[in-house]
Amino acid sequence: MGIDNLIALISTYARFSETDIAIIKSKFTQHKFKQKEYILEEGQVSTHLHFIAIGLVRIFYVKDGKEITSYLSSDNGFVSSYSSFINQSKSYEYIQCLEKSQTLAITYKDMQELYEAVPQWERIGRFFSEQNVLCLADRLLKLQSILAKEKYLEFLKTSSEKIVQRTPLIHIASYLGITPESLSRIRSEIS
């Protein structure tokens, strides 16, 4: 199920031979996580990049004893503590499954081997790196420059239905950089 979705997704960005696809498939392993289970905890090294076959996942960090959600992802999305994964250094982030989730994961070592074995894989790596940078830049700009109501409306417009409907409001509020009370008021205003 998930591997076909992964292959379909990457095939929209690059052409792969049947041999390339077989090599790519061989580098991913299946993982299952329970609701509230951690894929990664602060202080661990992010050794895997996960493709979410099915599930709902959040990335967060802790500041002054408070959890700050920095990213939300669901079906057919990728998730990792990217700075930890790329540098193979300790993560300051947690990755937690908000519901039962299944992923396909590739290790850092296997990712590097794919860059060598399948030249088109570099295009995939570059594309996802660029998307990650754009996402971070857009998120930073919105957090600093638009009003809370606009942030929420933009979140509704750009997030998957699964993320909008199944993510607890406390995590959405944290992701948007607003209080849960403000989010409740905004939701009341627009309903």
mmCIF file with all atom_site columns, C-alpha atoms in Angstrom:
data_model
loop_
_atom_site.group_PDB
_atom_site.id
_atom_site.type_symbol
_atom_site.label_atom_id
_atom_site.label_alt_id
_atom_site.label_comp_id
_atom_site.label_asym_id
_atom_site.label_entity_id
_atom_site.label_seq_id
_atom_site.pdbx_PDB_ins_code
_atom_site.Cartn_x
_atom_site.Cartn_y
_atom_site.Cartn_z
_atom_site.occupancy
_atom_site.B_iso_or_equiv
_atom_site.pdbx_formal_charge
_atom_site.auth_seq_id
_atom_site.auth_comp_id
_atom_site.auth_asym_id
_atom_site.auth_atom_id
_atom_site.pdbx_PDB_model_num
ATOM 1   C CA . MET A 1 1   ? 0.000   0.000  0.000   1.00 0.00 ? 1   MET A CA 1
ATOM 2   C CA . GLY A 1 2   ? 2.419   2.706  1.153   1.00 0.00 ? 2   GLY A CA 1
ATOM 3   C CA . ILE A 1 3   ? 5.319   1.766  -1.123  1.00 0.00 ? 3   ILE A CA 1
ATOM 4   C CA . ASP A 1 4   ? 3.143   2.240  -4.223  1.00 0.00 ? 4   ASP A CA 1
ATOM 5   C CA . ASN A 1 5   ? 2.131   5.706  -2.984  1.00 0.00 ? 5   ASN A CA 1
ATOM 6   C CA . LEU A 1 6   ? 5.775   6.562  -2.341  1.00 0.00 ? 6   LEU A CA 1
ATOM 7   C CA . ILE A 1 7   ? 6.828   5.420  -5.827  1.00 0.00 ? 7   ILE A CA 1
ATOM 8   C CA . ALA A 1 8   ? 3.905   7.313  -7.412  1.00 0.00 ? 8   ALA A CA 1
ATOM 9   C CA . LEU A 1 9   ? 4.892   10.459 -5.509  1.00 0.00 ? 9   LEU A CA 1
ATOM 10  C CA . ILE A 1 10  ? 8.586   10.433 -6.395  1.00 0.00 ? 10  ILE A CA 1
ATOM 11  C CA . SER A 1 11  ? 7.770   9.500  -9.997  1.00 0.00 ? 11  SER A CA 1
ATOM 12  C CA . THR A 1 12  ? 6.015   12.846 -10.396 1.00 0.00 ? 12  THR A CA 1
ATOM 13  C CA . TYR A 1 13  ? 9.396   14.567 -9.892  1.00 0.00 ? 13  TYR A CA 1
ATOM 14  C CA . ALA A 1 14  ? 11.784  12.250 -11.752 1.00 0.00 ? 14  ALA A CA 1
ATOM 15  C CA . ARG A 1 15  ? 11.808  9.285  -14.123 1.00 0.00 ? 15  ARG A CA 1
ATOM 16  C CA . PHE A 1 16  ? 13.034  5.979  -12.757 1.00 0.00 ? 16  PHE A CA 1
ATOM 17  C CA . SER A 1 17  ? 13.791  2.693  -14.479 1.00 0.00 ? 17  SER A CA 1
ATOM 18  C CA . GLU A 1 18  ? 12.355  -0.542 -13.118 1.00 0.00 ? 18  GLU A CA 1
ATOM 19  C CA . THR A 1 19  ? 15.826  -1.328 -11.736 1.00 0.00 ? 19  THR A CA 1
ATOM 20  C CA . ASP A 1 20  ? 15.945  2.061  -9.993  1.00 0.00 ? 20  ASP A CA 1
ATOM 21  C CA . ILE A 1 21  ? 12.509  1.452  -8.472  1.00 0.00 ? 21  ILE A CA 1
ATOM 22  C CA . ALA A 1 22  ? 13.579  -1.960 -7.201  1.00 0.00 ? 22  ALA A CA 1
ATOM 23  C CA . ILE A 1 23  ? 16.670  -0.415 -5.574  1.00 0.00 ? 23  ILE A CA 1
ATOM 24  C CA . ILE A 1 24  ? 14.602  2.387  -4.008  1.00 0.00 ? 24  ILE A CA 1
ATOM 25  C CA . LYS A 1 25  ? 12.034  -0.085 -2.652  1.00 0.00 ? 25  LYS A CA 1
ATOM 26  C CA . SER A 1 26  ? 14.815  -2.185 -1.115  1.00 0.00 ? 26  SER A CA 1
ATOM 27  C CA . LYS A 1 27  ? 16.031  0.781  0.957   1.00 0.00 ? 27  LYS A CA 1
ATOM 28  C CA . PHE A 1 28  ? 12.728  1.466  2.755   1.00 0.00 ? 28  PHE A CA 1
ATOM 29  C CA . THR A 1 29  ? 11.490  -0.518 5.749   1.00 0.00 ? 29  THR A CA 1
ATOM 30  C CA . GLN A 1 30  ? 8.014   -0.572 7.274   1.00 0.00 ? 30  GLN A CA 1
ATOM 31  C CA . HIS A 1 31  ? 7.392   0.763  10.776  1.00 0.00 ? 31  HIS A CA 1
ATOM 32  C CA . LYS A 1 32  ? 4.225   0.810  12.875  1.00 0.00 ? 32  LYS A CA 1
ATOM 33  C CA . PHE A 1 33  ? 3.590   3.222  15.716  1.00 0.00 ? 33  PHE A CA 1
ATOM 34  C CA . LYS A 1 34  ? 0.837   3.427  18.316  1.00 0.00 ? 34  LYS A CA 1
ATOM 35  C CA . GLN A 1 35  ? -1.109  6.581  19.067  1.00 0.00 ? 35  GLN A CA 1
ATOM 36  C CA . LYS A 1 36  ? 1.044   8.965  21.159  1.00 0.00 ? 36  LYS A CA 1
ATOM 37  C CA . GLU A 1 37  ? 4.169   6.875  20.480  1.00 0.00 ? 37  GLU A CA 1
ATOM 38  C CA . TYR A 1 38  ? 7.358   8.761  19.745  1.00 0.00 ? 38  TYR A CA 1
ATOM 39  C CA . ILE A 1 39  ? 9.245   8.204  16.508  1.00 0.00 ? 39  ILE A CA 1
ATOM 40  C CA . LEU A 1 40  ? 12.045  10.366 17.907  1.00 0.00 ? 40  LEU A CA 1
ATOM 41  C CA . GLU A 1 41  ? 12.763  12.086 21.212  1.00 0.00 ? 41  GLU A CA 1
ATOM 42  C CA . GLU A 1 42  ? 14.918  15.078 22.049  1.00 0.00 ? 42  GLU A CA 1
ATOM 43  C CA . GLY A 1 43  ? 18.575  14.111 22.399  1.00 0.00 ? 43  GLY A CA 1
ATOM 44  C CA . GLN A 1 44  ? 18.344  11.178 19.992  1.00 0.00 ? 44  GLN A CA 1
ATOM 45  C CA . VAL A 1 45  ? 19.907  11.256 16.528  1.00 0.00 ? 45  VAL A CA 1
ATOM 46  C CA . SER A 1 46  ? 17.359  11.173 13.710  1.00 0.00 ? 46  SER A CA 1
ATOM 47  C CA . THR A 1 47  ? 18.629  8.163  11.792  1.00 0.00 ? 47  THR A CA 1
ATOM 48  C CA . HIS A 1 48  ? 15.545  7.826  9.547   1.00 0.00 ? 48  HIS A CA 1
ATOM 49  C CA . LEU A 1 49  ? 13.456  9.843  7.130   1.00 0.00 ? 49  LEU A CA 1
ATOM 50  C CA . HIS A 1 50  ? 9.853   8.617  7.343   1.00 0.00 ? 50  HIS A CA 1
ATOM 51  C CA . PHE A 1 51  ? 7.237   8.562  4.589   1.00 0.00 ? 51  PHE A CA 1
ATOM 52  C CA . ILE A 1 52  ? 3.837   8.410  6.278   1.00 0.00 ? 52  ILE A CA 1
ATOM 53  C CA . ALA A 1 53  ? 1.841   5.656  4.573   1.00 0.00 ? 53  ALA A CA 1
ATOM 54  C CA . ILE A 1 54  ? -1.064  6.307  6.903   1.00 0.00 ? 54  ILE A CA 1
ATOM 55  C CA . GLY A 1 55  ? -1.257  8.328  10.077  1.00 0.00 ? 55  GLY A CA 1
ATOM 56  C CA . LEU A 1 56  ? -0.940  11.733 11.663  1.00 0.00 ? 56  LEU A CA 1
ATOM 57  C CA . VAL A 1 57  ? 2.333   13.018 13.119  1.00 0.00 ? 57  VAL A CA 1
ATOM 58  C CA . ARG A 1 58  ? 3.553   16.184 14.778  1.00 0.00 ? 58  ARG A CA 1
ATOM 59  C CA . ILE A 1 59  ? 7.012   17.584 15.390  1.00 0.00 ? 59  ILE A CA 1
ATOM 60  C CA . PHE A 1 60  ? 7.479   19.703 18.485  1.00 0.00 ? 60  PHE A CA 1
ATOM 61  C CA . TYR A 1 61  ? 10.108  21.057 20.827  1.00 0.00 ? 61  TYR A CA 1
ATOM 62  C CA . VAL A 1 62  ? 9.921   22.091 24.460  1.00 0.00 ? 62  VAL A CA 1
ATOM 63  C CA . LYS A 1 63  ? 10.583  25.696 25.495  1.00 0.00 ? 63  LYS A CA 1
ATOM 64  C CA . ASP A 1 64  ? 10.198  26.830 29.097  1.00 0.00 ? 64  ASP A CA 1
ATOM 65  C CA . GLY A 1 65  ? 8.345   23.598 29.872  1.00 0.00 ? 65  GLY A CA 1
ATOM 66  C CA . LYS A 1 66  ? 5.829   24.182 27.074  1.00 0.00 ? 66  LYS A CA 1
ATOM 67  C CA . GLU A 1 67  ? 5.418   22.040 23.940  1.00 0.00 ? 67  GLU A CA 1
ATOM 68  C CA . ILE A 1 68  ? 5.648   24.081 20.730  1.00 0.00 ? 68  ILE A CA 1
ATOM 69  C CA . THR A 1 69  ? 4.355   22.286 17.632  1.00 0.00 ? 69  THR A CA 1
ATOM 70  C CA . SER A 1 70  ? 6.509   23.163 14.637  1.00 0.00 ? 70  SER A CA 1
ATOM 71  C CA . TYR A 1 71  ? 5.193   20.792 11.967  1.00 0.00 ? 71  TYR A CA 1
ATOM 72  C CA . LEU A 1 72  ? 2.215   18.553 11.224  1.00 0.00 ? 72  LEU A CA 1
ATOM 73  C CA . SER A 1 73  ? 2.132   15.804 8.603   1.00 0.00 ? 73  SER A CA 1
ATOM 74  C CA . SER A 1 74  ? -0.199  13.029 7.514   1.00 0.00 ? 74  SER A CA 1
ATOM 75  C CA . ASP A 1 75  ? -0.700  10.449 4.748   1.00 0.00 ? 75  ASP A CA 1
ATOM 76  C CA . ASN A 1 76  ? 1.857   10.664 1.924   1.00 0.00 ? 76  ASN A CA 1
ATOM 77  C CA . GLY A 1 77  ? 3.974   13.232 3.762   1.00 0.00 ? 77  GLY A CA 1
ATOM 78  C CA . PHE A 1 78  ? 7.561   13.003 4.921   1.00 0.00 ? 78  PHE A CA 1
ATOM 79  C CA . VAL A 1 79  ? 8.733   13.608 8.459   1.00 0.00 ? 79  VAL A CA 1
ATOM 80  C CA . SER A 1 80  ? 12.071  13.755 10.233  1.00 0.00 ? 80  SER A CA 1
ATOM 81  C CA . SER A 1 81  ? 14.037  16.051 12.475  1.00 0.00 ? 81  SER A CA 1
ATOM 82  C CA . TYR A 1 82  ? 15.758  17.362 9.360   1.00 0.00 ? 82  TYR A CA 1
ATOM 83  C CA . SER A 1 83  ? 18.713  19.143 10.939  1.00 0.00 ? 83  SER A CA 1
ATOM 84  C CA . SER A 1 84  ? 19.435  16.076 13.053  1.00 0.00 ? 84  SER A CA 1
ATOM 85  C CA . PHE A 1 85  ? 18.993  13.749 10.057  1.00 0.00 ? 85  PHE A CA 1
ATOM 86  C CA . ILE A 1 86  ? 21.203  15.775 7.713   1.00 0.00 ? 86  ILE A CA 1
ATOM 87  C CA . ASN A 1 87  ? 23.940  16.418 10.296  1.00 0.00 ? 87  ASN A CA 1
ATOM 88  C CA . GLN A 1 88  ? 23.528  13.109 12.140  1.00 0.00 ? 88  GLN A CA 1
ATOM 89  C CA . SER A 1 89  ? 23.517  15.105 15.362  1.00 0.00 ? 89  SER A CA 1
ATOM 90  C CA . LYS A 1 90  ? 21.297  15.072 18.443  1.00 0.00 ? 90  LYS A CA 1
ATOM 91  C CA . SER A 1 91  ? 17.788  16.369 17.881  1.00 0.00 ? 91  SER A CA 1
ATOM 92  C CA . TYR A 1 92  ? 16.196  19.177 19.873  1.00 0.00 ? 92  TYR A CA 1
ATOM 93  C CA . GLU A 1 93  ? 12.798  18.005 18.573  1.00 0.00 ? 93  GLU A CA 1
ATOM 94  C CA . TYR A 1 94  ? 10.323  15.251 19.306  1.00 0.00 ? 94  TYR A CA 1
ATOM 95  C CA . ILE A 1 95  ? 8.322   13.428 16.640  1.00 0.00 ? 95  ILE A CA 1
ATOM 96  C CA . GLN A 1 96  ? 5.078   11.993 18.004  1.00 0.00 ? 96  GLN A CA 1
ATOM 97  C CA . CYS A 1 97  ? 2.262   10.064 16.343  1.00 0.00 ? 97  CYS A CA 1
ATOM 98  C CA . LEU A 1 98  ? -1.088  11.701 17.087  1.00 0.00 ? 98  LEU A CA 1
ATOM 99  C CA . GLU A 1 99  ? -2.820  8.527  15.939  1.00 0.00 ? 99  GLU A CA 1
ATOM 100 C CA . LYS A 1 100 ? -1.841  5.006  14.989  1.00 0.00 ? 100 LYS A CA 1
ATOM 101 C CA . SER A 1 101 ? 0.605   5.404  12.094  1.00 0.00 ? 101 SER A CA 1
ATOM 102 C CA . GLN A 1 102 ? 2.496   3.325  9.566   1.00 0.00 ? 102 GLN A CA 1
ATOM 103 C CA . THR A 1 103 ? 5.597   4.642  7.869   1.00 0.00 ? 103 THR A CA 1
ATOM 104 C CA . LEU A 1 104 ? 8.171   3.602  5.337   1.00 0.00 ? 104 LEU A CA 1
ATOM 105 C CA . ALA A 1 105 ? 11.571  4.732  6.524   1.00 0.00 ? 105 ALA A CA 1
ATOM 106 C CA . ILE A 1 106 ? 14.977  5.102  4.963   1.00 0.00 ? 106 ILE A CA 1
ATOM 107 C CA . THR A 1 107 ? 18.140  5.403  7.022   1.00 0.00 ? 107 THR A CA 1
ATOM 108 C CA . TYR A 1 108 ? 20.640  8.198  6.540   1.00 0.00 ? 108 TYR A CA 1
ATOM 109 C CA . LYS A 1 109 ? 23.177  5.625  5.289   1.00 0.00 ? 109 LYS A CA 1
ATOM 110 C CA . ASP A 1 110 ? 20.728  4.177  2.756   1.00 0.00 ? 110 ASP A CA 1
ATOM 111 C CA . MET A 1 111 ? 19.763  7.669  1.608   1.00 0.00 ? 111 MET A CA 1
ATOM 112 C CA . GLN A 1 112 ? 23.428  8.396  0.855   1.00 0.00 ? 112 GLN A CA 1
ATOM 113 C CA . GLU A 1 113 ? 23.761  5.051  -0.954  1.00 0.00 ? 113 GLU A CA 1
ATOM 114 C CA . LEU A 1 114 ? 20.703  5.873  -3.088  1.00 0.00 ? 114 LEU A CA 1
ATOM 115 C CA . TYR A 1 115 ? 22.318  9.161  -4.139  1.00 0.00 ? 115 TYR A CA 1
ATOM 116 C CA . GLU A 1 116 ? 25.201  7.105  -5.533  1.00 0.00 ? 116 GLU A CA 1
ATOM 117 C CA . ALA A 1 117 ? 23.225  4.165  -6.960  1.00 0.00 ? 117 ALA A CA 1
ATOM 118 C CA . VAL A 1 118 ? 20.288  6.053  -8.505  1.00 0.00 ? 118 VAL A CA 1
ATOM 119 C CA . PRO A 1 119 ? 21.340  9.426  -9.976  1.00 0.00 ? 119 PRO A CA 1
ATOM 120 C CA . GLN A 1 120 ? 17.712  10.617 -10.251 1.00 0.00 ? 120 GLN A CA 1
ATOM 121 C CA . TRP A 1 121 ? 17.361  10.194 -6.492  1.00 0.00 ? 121 TRP A CA 1
ATOM 122 C CA . GLU A 1 122 ? 19.479  13.351 -6.112  1.00 0.00 ? 122 GLU A CA 1
ATOM 123 C CA . ARG A 1 123 ? 16.677  15.248 -7.864  1.00 0.00 ? 123 ARG A CA 1
ATOM 124 C CA . ILE A 1 124 ? 14.242  13.900 -5.257  1.00 0.00 ? 124 ILE A CA 1
ATOM 125 C CA . GLY A 1 125 ? 16.556  14.887 -2.411  1.00 0.00 ? 125 GLY A CA 1
ATOM 126 C CA . ARG A 1 126 ? 17.030  18.364 -3.866  1.00 0.00 ? 126 ARG A CA 1
ATOM 127 C CA . PHE A 1 127 ? 13.295  18.843 -4.470  1.00 0.00 ? 127 PHE A CA 1
ATOM 128 C CA . PHE A 1 128 ? 12.328  17.856 -0.922  1.00 0.00 ? 128 PHE A CA 1
ATOM 129 C CA . SER A 1 129 ? 15.146  19.957 0.563   1.00 0.00 ? 129 SER A CA 1
ATOM 130 C CA . GLU A 1 130 ? 13.953  22.968 -1.421  1.00 0.00 ? 130 GLU A CA 1
ATOM 131 C CA . GLN A 1 131 ? 10.351  22.351 -0.343  1.00 0.00 ? 131 GLN A CA 1
ATOM 132 C CA . ASN A 1 132 ? 11.455  22.125 3.285   1.00 0.00 ? 132 ASN A CA 1
ATOM 133 C CA . VAL A 1 133 ? 13.288  25.465 3.056   1.00 0.00 ? 133 VAL A CA 1
ATOM 134 C CA . LEU A 1 134 ? 10.291  27.122 1.361   1.00 0.00 ? 134 LEU A CA 1
ATOM 135 C CA . CYS A 1 135 ? 7.937   25.731 3.998   1.00 0.00 ? 135 CYS A CA 1
ATOM 136 C CA . LEU A 1 136 ? 10.134  27.050 6.822   1.00 0.00 ? 136 LEU A CA 1
ATOM 137 C CA . ALA A 1 137 ? 10.527  30.480 5.226   1.00 0.00 ? 137 ALA A CA 1
ATOM 138 C CA . ASP A 1 138 ? 6.781   30.762 4.598   1.00 0.00 ? 138 ASP A CA 1
ATOM 139 C CA . ARG A 1 139 ? 5.981   29.621 8.115   1.00 0.00 ? 139 ARG A CA 1
ATOM 140 C CA . LEU A 1 140 ? 8.403   32.103 9.684   1.00 0.00 ? 140 LEU A CA 1
ATOM 141 C CA . LEU A 1 141 ? 6.989   34.974 7.650   1.00 0.00 ? 141 LEU A CA 1
ATOM 142 C CA . LYS A 1 142 ? 3.396   34.090 8.559   1.00 0.00 ? 142 LYS A CA 1
ATOM 143 C CA . LEU A 1 143 ? 4.148   33.608 12.249  1.00 0.00 ? 143 LEU A CA 1
ATOM 144 C CA . GLN A 1 144 ? 5.691   37.043 12.440  1.00 0.00 ? 144 GLN A CA 1
ATOM 145 C CA . SER A 1 145 ? 3.552   39.100 10.100  1.00 0.00 ? 145 SER A CA 1
ATOM 146 C CA . ILE A 1 146 ? -0.100  38.066 9.957   1.00 0.00 ? 146 ILE A CA 1
ATOM 147 C CA . LEU A 1 147 ? -2.930  38.222 12.451  1.00 0.00 ? 147 LEU A CA 1
ATOM 148 C CA . ALA A 1 148 ? -4.138  35.140 14.324  1.00 0.00 ? 148 ALA A CA 1
ATOM 149 C CA . LYS A 1 149 ? -7.393  34.873 12.353  1.00 0.00 ? 149 LYS A CA 1
ATOM 150 C CA . GLU A 1 150 ? -5.486  35.049 9.044   1.00 0.00 ? 150 GLU A CA 1
ATOM 151 C CA . LYS A 1 151 ? -3.068  32.368 10.271  1.00 0.00 ? 151 LYS A CA 1
ATOM 152 C CA . TYR A 1 152 ? -5.953  30.036 11.045  1.00 0.00 ? 152 TYR A CA 1
ATOM 153 C CA . LEU A 1 153 ? -7.721  30.705 7.731   1.00 0.00 ? 153 LEU A CA 1
ATOM 154 C CA . GLU A 1 154 ? -4.457  30.052 5.876   1.00 0.00 ? 154 GLU A CA 1
ATOM 155 C CA . PHE A 1 155 ? -3.983  26.849 7.907   1.00 0.00 ? 155 PHE A CA 1
ATOM 156 C CA . LEU A 1 156 ? -7.476  25.684 6.878   1.00 0.00 ? 156 LEU A CA 1
ATOM 157 C CA . LYS A 1 157 ? -6.749  26.472 3.244   1.00 0.00 ? 157 LYS A CA 1
ATOM 158 C CA . THR A 1 158 ? -3.313  24.861 2.988   1.00 0.00 ? 158 THR A CA 1
ATOM 159 C CA . SER A 1 159 ? -3.516  21.857 5.340   1.00 0.00 ? 159 SER A CA 1
ATOM 160 C CA . SER A 1 160 ? -4.945  18.454 4.497   1.00 0.00 ? 160 SER A CA 1
ATOM 161 C CA . GLU A 1 161 ? -8.442  17.700 5.717   1.00 0.00 ? 161 GLU A CA 1
ATOM 162 C CA . LYS A 1 162 ? -7.029  14.985 7.955   1.00 0.00 ? 162 LYS A CA 1
ATOM 163 C CA . ILE A 1 163 ? -4.684  17.413 9.706   1.00 0.00 ? 163 ILE A CA 1
ATOM 164 C CA . VAL A 1 164 ? -7.440  20.016 10.155  1.00 0.00 ? 164 VAL A CA 1
ATOM 165 C CA . GLN A 1 165 ? -10.041 17.572 11.457  1.00 0.00 ? 165 GLN A CA 1
ATOM 166 C CA . ARG A 1 166 ? -7.963  15.199 13.572  1.00 0.00 ? 166 ARG A CA 1
ATOM 167 C CA . THR A 1 167 ? -5.250  17.324 15.145  1.00 0.00 ? 167 THR A CA 1
ATOM 168 C CA . PRO A 1 168 ? -6.137  18.366 18.711  1.00 0.00 ? 168 PRO A CA 1
ATOM 169 C CA . LEU A 1 169 ? -6.830  22.095 18.918  1.00 0.00 ? 169 LEU A CA 1
ATOM 170 C CA . ILE A 1 170 ? -4.090  22.625 21.493  1.00 0.00 ? 170 ILE A CA 1
ATOM 171 C CA . HIS A 1 171 ? -1.517  21.449 18.915  1.00 0.00 ? 171 HIS A CA 1
ATOM 172 C CA . ILE A 1 172 ? -3.040  23.559 16.130  1.00 0.00 ? 172 ILE A CA 1
ATOM 173 C CA . ALA A 1 173 ? -2.931  26.628 18.386  1.00 0.00 ? 173 ALA A CA 1
ATOM 174 C CA . SER A 1 174 ? 0.696   25.916 19.256  1.00 0.00 ? 174 SER A CA 1
ATOM 175 C CA . TYR A 1 175 ? 1.541   25.407 15.570  1.00 0.00 ? 175 TYR A CA 1
ATOM 176 C CA . LEU A 1 176 ? -0.051  28.760 14.721  1.00 0.00 ? 176 LEU A CA 1
ATOM 177 C CA . GLY A 1 177 ? 1.662   30.536 17.617  1.00 0.00 ? 177 GLY A CA 1
ATOM 178 C CA . ILE A 1 178 ? -1.582  31.532 19.328  1.00 0.00 ? 178 ILE A CA 1
ATOM 179 C CA . THR A 1 179 ? -3.298  30.546 22.561  1.00 0.00 ? 179 THR A CA 1
ATOM 180 C CA . PRO A 1 180 ? -5.968  27.823 22.602  1.00 0.00 ? 180 PRO A CA 1
ATOM 181 C CA . GLU A 1 181 ? -8.422  30.466 23.874  1.00 0.00 ? 181 GLU A CA 1
ATOM 182 C CA . SER A 1 182 ? -7.706  32.731 20.891  1.00 0.00 ? 182 SER A CA 1
ATOM 183 C CA . LEU A 1 183 ? -8.155  29.799 18.538  1.00 0.00 ? 183 LEU A CA 1
ATOM 184 C CA . SER A 1 184 ? -11.512 28.959 20.142  1.00 0.00 ? 184 SER A CA 1
ATOM 185 C CA . ARG A 1 185 ? -12.656 32.579 19.673  1.00 0.00 ? 185 ARG A CA 1
ATOM 186 C CA . ILE A 1 186 ? -11.529 32.583 16.043  1.00 0.00 ? 186 ILE A CA 1
ATOM 187 C CA . ARG A 1 187 ? -13.292 29.310 15.339  1.00 0.00 ? 187 ARG A CA 1
ATOM 188 C CA . SER A 1 188 ? -16.494 30.710 16.871  1.00 0.00 ? 188 SER A CA 1
ATOM 189 C CA . GLU A 1 189 ? -16.238 33.864 14.738  1.00 0.00 ? 189 GLU A CA 1
ATOM 190 C CA . ILE A 1 190 ? -15.864 32.035 11.442  1.00 0.00 ? 190 ILE A CA 1
ATOM 191 C CA . SER A 1 191 ? -18.395 29.251 12.012  1.00 0.00 ? 191 SER A CA 1
#
